[in-house]
PDB file of C-alpha atoms in Angstrom:
ATOM      1  CA  SER U 693       2.139  29.044 -27.224  1.00 54.00           C
ATOM      2  CA  VAL U 694       1.899  25.229 -26.443  1.00 58.00           C
ATOM      3  CA  ILE U 695       2.860  23.245 -30.066  1.00 61.00           C
ATOM      4  CA  TYR U 696       1.582  19.932 -30.778  1.00 62.00           C
ATOM      5  CA  VAL U 697       2.146  16.911 -32.916  1.00 70.00           C
ATOM      6  CA  LYS U 698       1.039  13.757 -33.900  1.00 75.00           C
ATOM      7  CA  ASN U 699       3.010  11.073 -32.507  1.00 81.00           C
ATOM      8  CA  SER U 700       3.606   7.201 -34.298  1.00 83.00           C
ATOM      9  CA  ASN U 701       0.073   5.862 -32.578  1.00 85.00           C
ATOM     10  CA  ASP U 702      -2.104   9.152 -34.599  1.00 84.00           C
ATOM     11  CA  GLU U 703      -2.126  10.919 -31.048  1.00 80.00           C
ATOM     12  CA  TRP U 704      -1.219  14.250 -30.521  1.00 76.00           C
ATOM     13  CA  GLU U 705       1.451  15.211 -27.610  1.00 71.00           C
ATOM     14  CA  GLU U 706       3.135  19.126 -27.289  1.00 61.00           C
ATOM     15  CA  TYR U 707       5.975  18.841 -28.869  1.00 57.00           C
ATOM     16  CA  HIS U 708       7.048  21.951 -27.401  1.00 54.00           C
ATOM     17  CA  ARG U 709       6.420  25.985 -25.816  1.00 54.00           C
ATOM     18  CA  LEU U 710       7.207  29.337 -27.117  1.00 49.00           C
ATOM     19  CA  HIS U 711       6.712  32.559 -24.595  1.00 51.00           C
ATOM     20  CA  GLY U 712       8.608  35.554 -23.724  1.00 55.00           C
ATOM     21  CA  THR U 713      10.738  36.600 -20.980  1.00 58.00           C
ATOM     22  CA  GLU U 714       8.026  34.103 -17.940  1.00 63.00           C
ATOM     23  CA  ASN U 715       6.872  31.013 -18.317  1.00 64.00           C
ATOM     24  CA  ARG U 716       3.740  30.790 -17.229  1.00 69.00           C
ATOM     25  CA  ILE U 717       0.354  28.813 -17.961  1.00 86.00           C
ATOM     26  CA  TRP U 718      -2.169  30.477 -15.597  1.00 90.00           C
ATOM     27  CA  THR U 719      -4.768  27.587 -13.830  1.00 95.00           C
ATOM     28  CA  ASP U 720      -7.959  29.077 -12.358  1.00 96.00           C
ATOM     29  CA  ILE U 721      -7.255  27.930  -8.359  1.00 97.00           C
ATOM     30  CA  GLU U 722      -9.980  25.728  -8.055  1.00 97.00           C
ATOM     31  CA  LYS U 723      -7.962  23.477 -10.152  1.00 96.00           C
ATOM     32  CA  MET U 724      -4.873  23.190  -7.915  1.00 97.00           C
ATOM     33  CA  PRO U 725      -5.439  21.057  -5.175  1.00 97.00           C
ATOM     34  CA  LYS U 726      -6.224  22.093  -1.823  1.00 98.00           C
ATOM     35  CA  ASN U 727      -2.225  20.973  -0.827  1.00 98.00           C
ATOM     36  CA  LEU U 728      -1.165  22.886  -2.418  1.00 98.00           C
ATOM     37  CA  GLN U 729      -2.260  25.626  -1.457  1.00 98.00           C
ATOM     38  CA  ASN U 730      -1.749  25.149   2.168  1.00 98.00           C
ATOM     39  CA  ALA U 731       1.706  24.041   1.140  1.00 98.00           C
ATOM     40  CA  PHE U 732       2.530  27.786   0.315  1.00 98.00           C
ATOM     41  CA  ILE U 733       0.604  28.575   2.481  1.00 98.00           C
ATOM     42  CA  ALA U 734       2.599  26.975   5.257  1.00 97.00           C
ATOM     43  CA  ILE U 735       6.078  27.140   4.510  1.00 96.00           C
ATOM     44  CA  GLU U 736       5.479  31.429   3.515  1.00 95.00           C
ATOM     45  CA  ASP U 737       2.276  32.827   5.338  1.00 96.00           C
ATOM     46  CA  GLU U 738       0.749  30.355   7.674  1.00 95.00           C
ATOM     47  CA  ARG U 739      -1.491  33.750   9.357  1.00 95.00           C
ATOM     48  CA  PHE U 740      -2.427  34.567   5.166  1.00 96.00           C
ATOM     49  CA  TYR U 741      -6.046  34.003   6.263  1.00 96.00           C
ATOM     50  CA  THR U 742      -5.976  36.176   9.352  1.00 95.00           C
ATOM     51  CA  HIS U 743      -3.977  38.878   8.537  1.00 94.00           C
ATOM     52  CA  LYS U 744      -4.855  42.321   5.985  1.00 94.00           C
ATOM     53  CA  GLY U 745      -2.340  42.208   3.708  1.00 93.00           C
ATOM     54  CA  VAL U 746       0.515  42.524   6.250  1.00 92.00           C
ATOM     55  CA  ASP U 747       1.942  40.172   8.774  1.00 89.00           C
ATOM     56  CA  TRP U 748       2.375  42.666  11.912  1.00 87.00           C
ATOM     57  CA  LYS U 749       3.908  39.453  14.149  1.00 86.00           C
ATOM     58  CA  ARG U 750       6.615  38.067  10.998  1.00 78.00           C
ATOM     59  CA  THR U 751       7.398  42.052   9.716  1.00 77.00           C
ATOM     60  CA  ILE U 752       8.182  43.203  14.001  1.00 82.00           C
ATOM     61  CA  SER U 753      10.201  39.140  13.955  1.00 74.00           C
ATOM     62  CA  ALA U 754      12.478  40.288  11.031  1.00 65.00           C
ATOM     63  CA  LEU U 755      12.768  44.117  11.183  1.00 71.00           C
ATOM     64  CA  GLY U 756      14.122  43.015  14.668  1.00 70.00           C
ATOM     65  CA  ASN U 757      16.510  40.210  13.217  1.00 60.00           C
ATOM     66  CA  GLN U 758      16.908  42.924  10.989  1.00 63.00           C
ATOM     67  CA  LEU U 759      18.635  45.530  13.466  1.00 64.00           C
ATOM     68  CA  PHE U 760      19.914  42.838  16.708  1.00 67.00           C
ATOM     69  CA  LYS U 761      20.779  39.520  14.777  1.00 65.00           C
ATOM     70  CA  PHE U 762      18.916  37.388  17.768  1.00 60.00           C
ATOM     71  CA  SER U 763      19.062  34.367  15.068  1.00 59.00           C
ATOM     72  CA  GLU U 764      21.979  33.786  12.943  1.00 59.00           C
ATOM     73  CA  THR U 765      18.625  32.682  10.345  1.00 55.00           C
ATOM     74  CA  GLU U 766      17.575  34.831   7.851  1.00 52.00           C
ATOM     75  CA  PHE U 767      13.881  35.383   7.743  1.00 52.00           C
ATOM     76  CA  GLY U 768      11.607  37.245   5.533  1.00 63.00           C
ATOM     77  CA  GLY U 769       8.483  39.213   6.696  1.00 68.00           C
ATOM     78  CA  SER U 770       6.669  39.237   3.593  1.00 88.00           C
ATOM     79  CA  SER U 771       3.422  38.196   3.775  1.00 94.00           C
ATOM     80  CA  ILE U 772       2.090  36.431   0.501  1.00 96.00           C
ATOM     81  CA  THR U 773      -0.183  39.589  -0.249  1.00 96.00           C
ATOM     82  CA  GLN U 774       3.066  41.412  -0.484  1.00 93.00           C
ATOM     83  CA  GLN U 775       5.406  38.556  -2.072  1.00 93.00           C
ATOM     84  CA  LEU U 776       2.607  39.594  -4.839  1.00 94.00           C
ATOM     85  CA  ILE U 777       2.768  42.464  -5.506  1.00 93.00           C
ATOM     86  CA  LYS U 778       7.052  42.092  -6.200  1.00 90.00           C
ATOM     87  CA  ASN U 779       5.775  39.519  -8.458  1.00 88.00           C
ATOM     88  CA  ILE U 780       3.885  41.847 -10.838  1.00 88.00           C
ATOM     89  CA  THR U 781       6.170  45.294 -10.231  1.00 87.00           C
ATOM     90  CA  SER U 782       8.991  46.532 -10.890  1.00 76.00           C
ATOM     91  CA  ASP U 783      10.166  47.695  -7.931  1.00 75.00           C
ATOM     92  CA  LYS U 784      12.654  45.472  -6.236  1.00 72.00           C
ATOM     93  CA  LYS U 785      15.301  48.225  -4.612  1.00 75.00           C
ATOM     94  CA  ARG U 786      15.909  46.757  -1.156  1.00 75.00           C
ATOM     95  CA  ASP U 787      15.195  49.982   1.224  1.00 77.00           C
ATOM     96  CA  TYR U 788      12.794  50.893   3.669  1.00 79.00           C
ATOM     97  CA  ALA U 789      11.440  52.827   1.115  1.00 85.00           C
ATOM     98  CA  ARG U 790       9.612  49.977  -0.484  1.00 84.00           C
ATOM     99  CA  LYS U 791       8.634  48.155   2.154  1.00 84.00           C
ATOM    100  CA  ILE U 792       7.103  51.239   3.025  1.00 88.00           C
ATOM    101  CA  ARG U 793       5.138  51.324   0.027  1.00 90.00           C
ATOM    102  CA  GLU U 794       4.511  47.826  -0.420  1.00 89.00           C
ATOM    103  CA  ILE U 795       2.774  46.985   3.529  1.00 90.00           C
ATOM    104  CA  ALA U 796       0.687  50.207   1.911  1.00 93.00           C
ATOM    105  CA  ARG U 797       0.140  48.706  -1.199  1.00 93.00           C
ATOM    106  CA  ALA U 798      -0.818  45.332   0.330  1.00 94.00           C
ATOM    107  CA  LEU U 799      -3.533  46.753   2.230  1.00 94.00           C
ATOM    108  CA  TYR U 800      -5.008  48.074  -0.058  1.00 95.00           C
ATOM    109  CA  ILE U 801      -5.033  44.821  -2.264  1.00 96.00           C
ATOM    110  CA  GLU U 802      -6.868  43.026   0.916  1.00 95.00           C
ATOM    111  CA  LYS U 803      -9.285  45.819   0.562  1.00 96.00           C
ATOM    112  CA  HIS U 804     -10.086  45.191  -2.470  1.00 96.00           C
ATOM    113  CA  LEU U 805      -9.444  41.438  -3.304  1.00 96.00           C
ATOM    114  CA  SER U 806     -10.218  38.367  -1.902  1.00 97.00           C
ATOM    115  CA  LYS U 807      -7.777  35.666   0.116  1.00 98.00           C
ATOM    116  CA  THR U 808      -8.732  33.087  -3.005  1.00 98.00           C
ATOM    117  CA  ASP U 809      -8.161  35.627  -5.766  1.00 97.00           C
ATOM    118  CA  ILE U 810      -4.702  37.578  -4.311  1.00 97.00           C
ATOM    119  CA  LEU U 811      -3.616  33.115  -3.646  1.00 98.00           C
ATOM    120  CA  GLU U 812      -4.582  32.344  -6.860  1.00 97.00           C
ATOM    121  CA  ALA U 813      -2.628  35.370  -7.758  1.00 96.00           C
ATOM    122  CA  TYR U 814       0.582  34.437  -5.890  1.00 97.00           C
ATOM    123  CA  LEU U 815       0.893  30.905  -6.954  1.00 98.00           C
ATOM    124  CA  ASN U 816       0.217  31.647 -10.922  1.00 96.00           C
ATOM    125  CA  THR U 817       3.643  34.454  -9.564  1.00 94.00           C
ATOM    126  CA  ILE U 818       5.504  32.919  -7.878  1.00 94.00           C
ATOM    127  CA  ALA U 819       8.865  32.134  -9.308  1.00 92.00           C
ATOM    128  CA  LEU U 820      10.466  28.248  -9.145  1.00 94.00           C
ATOM    129  CA  GLY U 821      13.323  27.684 -10.787  1.00 90.00           C
ATOM    130  CA  ASN U 822      14.666  27.131 -14.487  1.00 87.00           C
ATOM    131  CA  GLY U 823      12.617  29.837 -15.951  1.00 87.00           C
ATOM    132  CA  ILE U 824      10.137  29.378 -14.819  1.00 91.00           C
ATOM    133  CA  CYS U 825       6.976  31.208 -13.153  1.00 92.00           C
ATOM    134  CA  GLY U 826       3.533  29.636 -11.695  1.00 95.00           C
ATOM    135  CA  VAL U 827       2.654  26.542 -10.533  1.00 97.00           C
ATOM    136  CA  GLU U 828       1.432  24.612 -13.953  1.00 96.00           C
ATOM    137  CA  VAL U 829       4.569  24.767 -15.184  1.00 94.00           C
ATOM    138  CA  ALA U 830       6.378  23.596 -12.255  1.00 96.00           C
ATOM    139  CA  ALA U 831       4.081  20.674 -12.100  1.00 96.00           C
ATOM    140  CA  ASN U 832       4.071  19.985 -15.765  1.00 93.00           C
ATOM    141  CA  TYR U 833       8.564  20.766 -15.810  1.00 92.00           C
ATOM    142  CA  TYR U 834       9.417  19.242 -12.502  1.00 95.00           C
ATOM    143  CA  PHE U 835       7.048  16.400 -11.816  1.00 96.00           C
ATOM    144  CA  ASN U 836       5.536  15.803 -15.943  1.00 93.00           C
ATOM    145  CA  LYS U 837       2.504  16.483 -15.056  1.00 95.00           C
ATOM    146  CA  SER U 838      -0.353  19.572 -14.021  1.00 95.00           C
ATOM    147  CA  ALA U 839      -1.055  20.889 -10.948  1.00 97.00           C
ATOM    148  CA  GLN U 840      -4.472  19.648 -10.894  1.00 97.00           C
ATOM    149  CA  ASP U 841      -2.885  16.259 -10.443  1.00 98.00           C
ATOM    150  CA  LEU U 842      -0.004  16.801  -7.700  1.00 98.00           C
ATOM    151  CA  THR U 843       0.826  14.762  -5.268  1.00 98.00           C
ATOM    152  CA  LEU U 844       1.090  15.893  -1.242  1.00 98.00           C
ATOM    153  CA  LEU U 845       4.864  15.378  -1.735  1.00 98.00           C
ATOM    154  CA  GLU U 846       4.852  17.430  -5.920  1.00 98.00           C
ATOM    155  CA  CYS U 847       2.976  19.740  -3.711  1.00 98.00           C
ATOM    156  CA  ALA U 848       5.687  20.499  -0.783  1.00 98.00           C
ATOM    157  CA  SER U 849       8.569  19.684  -3.223  1.00 98.00           C
ATOM    158  CA  ILE U 850       6.915  22.613  -4.923  1.00 98.00           C
ATOM    159  CA  ALA U 851       6.651  24.936  -2.333  1.00 98.00           C
ATOM    160  CA  ALA U 852       9.573  24.038  -1.434  1.00 97.00           C
ATOM    161  CA  ILE U 853      12.053  25.289  -3.861  1.00 97.00           C
ATOM    162  CA  THR U 854      10.175  29.072  -3.520  1.00 93.00           C
ATOM    163  CA  LYS U 855      13.228  30.255  -0.205  1.00 90.00           C
ATOM    164  CA  ASN U 856      16.176  29.624  -2.772  1.00 93.00           C
ATOM    165  CA  PRO U 857      14.828  28.458  -6.310  1.00 93.00           C
ATOM    166  CA  SER U 858      18.649  26.983  -7.100  1.00 91.00           C
ATOM    167  CA  LYS U 859      18.899  25.542  -4.238  1.00 95.00           C
ATOM    168  CA  TYR U 860      16.463  23.430  -3.650  1.00 96.00           C
ATOM    169  CA  ASN U 861      15.272  22.801  -6.998  1.00 94.00           C
ATOM    170  CA  PRO U 862      13.708  18.992  -6.906  1.00 93.00           C
ATOM    171  CA  ILE U 863      16.122  18.340 -10.312  1.00 92.00           C
ATOM    172  CA  LYS U 864      19.889  19.530  -9.537  1.00 93.00           C
ATOM    173  CA  SER U 865      19.394  19.838  -5.838  1.00 94.00           C
ATOM    174  CA  MET U 866      16.984  16.475  -4.456  1.00 95.00           C
ATOM    175  CA  GLU U 867      17.939  15.858  -2.032  1.00 97.00           C
ATOM    176  CA  GLU U 868      18.733  19.839  -1.281  1.00 97.00           C
ATOM    177  CA  ASN U 869      15.106  19.970  -1.526  1.00 97.00           C
ATOM    178  CA  LYS U 870      13.220  16.773  -0.258  1.00 97.00           C
ATOM    179  CA  LYS U 871      14.877  18.057   3.876  1.00 97.00           C
ATOM    180  CA  ARG U 872      12.785  21.440   2.583  1.00 97.00           C
ATOM    181  CA  ARG U 873       9.685  19.890   1.232  1.00 97.00           C
ATOM    182  CA  ASN U 874       9.858  17.569   5.219  1.00 98.00           C
ATOM    183  CA  THR U 875      10.182  21.865   6.465  1.00 97.00           C
ATOM    184  CA  VAL U 876       7.192  22.148   4.469  1.00 98.00           C
ATOM    185  CA  LEU U 877       4.958  18.806   5.490  1.00 98.00           C
ATOM    186  CA  SER U 878       6.452  19.176   9.490  1.00 97.00           C
ATOM    187  CA  LYS U 879       4.414  22.783   8.812  1.00 97.00           C
ATOM    188  CA  MET U 880       1.751  21.511   7.293  1.00 98.00           C
ATOM    189  CA  LEU U 881       0.987  19.047  10.117  1.00 98.00           C
ATOM    190  CA  GLU U 882       1.575  21.505  12.370  1.00 97.00           C
ATOM    191  CA  LEU U 883      -0.663  23.390  10.801  1.00 97.00           C
ATOM    192  CA  GLY U 884      -3.381  21.187  10.520  1.00 96.00           C
ATOM    193  CA  PHE U 885      -3.741  20.716   6.712  1.00 97.00           C
ATOM    194  CA  ILE U 886      -2.508  16.892   6.267  1.00 96.00           C
ATOM    195  CA  GLU U 887      -2.990  14.082   9.642  1.00 92.00           C
ATOM    196  CA  ARG U 888       0.415  11.717   9.403  1.00 84.00           C
TER     197      ARG U 888
END
């Protein structure tokens, strides 16, 4: 809920927001800039539109890395669909049984929902630091604007938060966020989402 008050110019302005455990304002995907959608796809799941809920290449690579440590950098194998499942269920245990359940659920969801519906739900449920859930509240909190008004750099900055909301907080860790934001922009460029 949002409480509004009249300011000295006799105009209504937001005074305070009330929310439960999750601070979220659901926003239709049509009101989210394409750059925002593409920033998340680029950095979180570049094959989102071509897989059927599970990016098997990424999943097998992540599993192989976990078993054989061929890379010091730990990377996740979860698709956006799988991350959505984590966001909306209480199934958070880190074991192979949970991963199998998550894969089965992702395959089921992809049969029943469109990619647009999945992406919209993901962008409205993703944790973005400071108790923020979803891109609308993140845009409000970090940039004092609605998600639909975000610039390309702001879109990339919000997408950068997902890897580690504490480390990549745009306010508390501006330089770290900037480095990660530039990684997002590079990936968007590589995938043809933006031009130089």
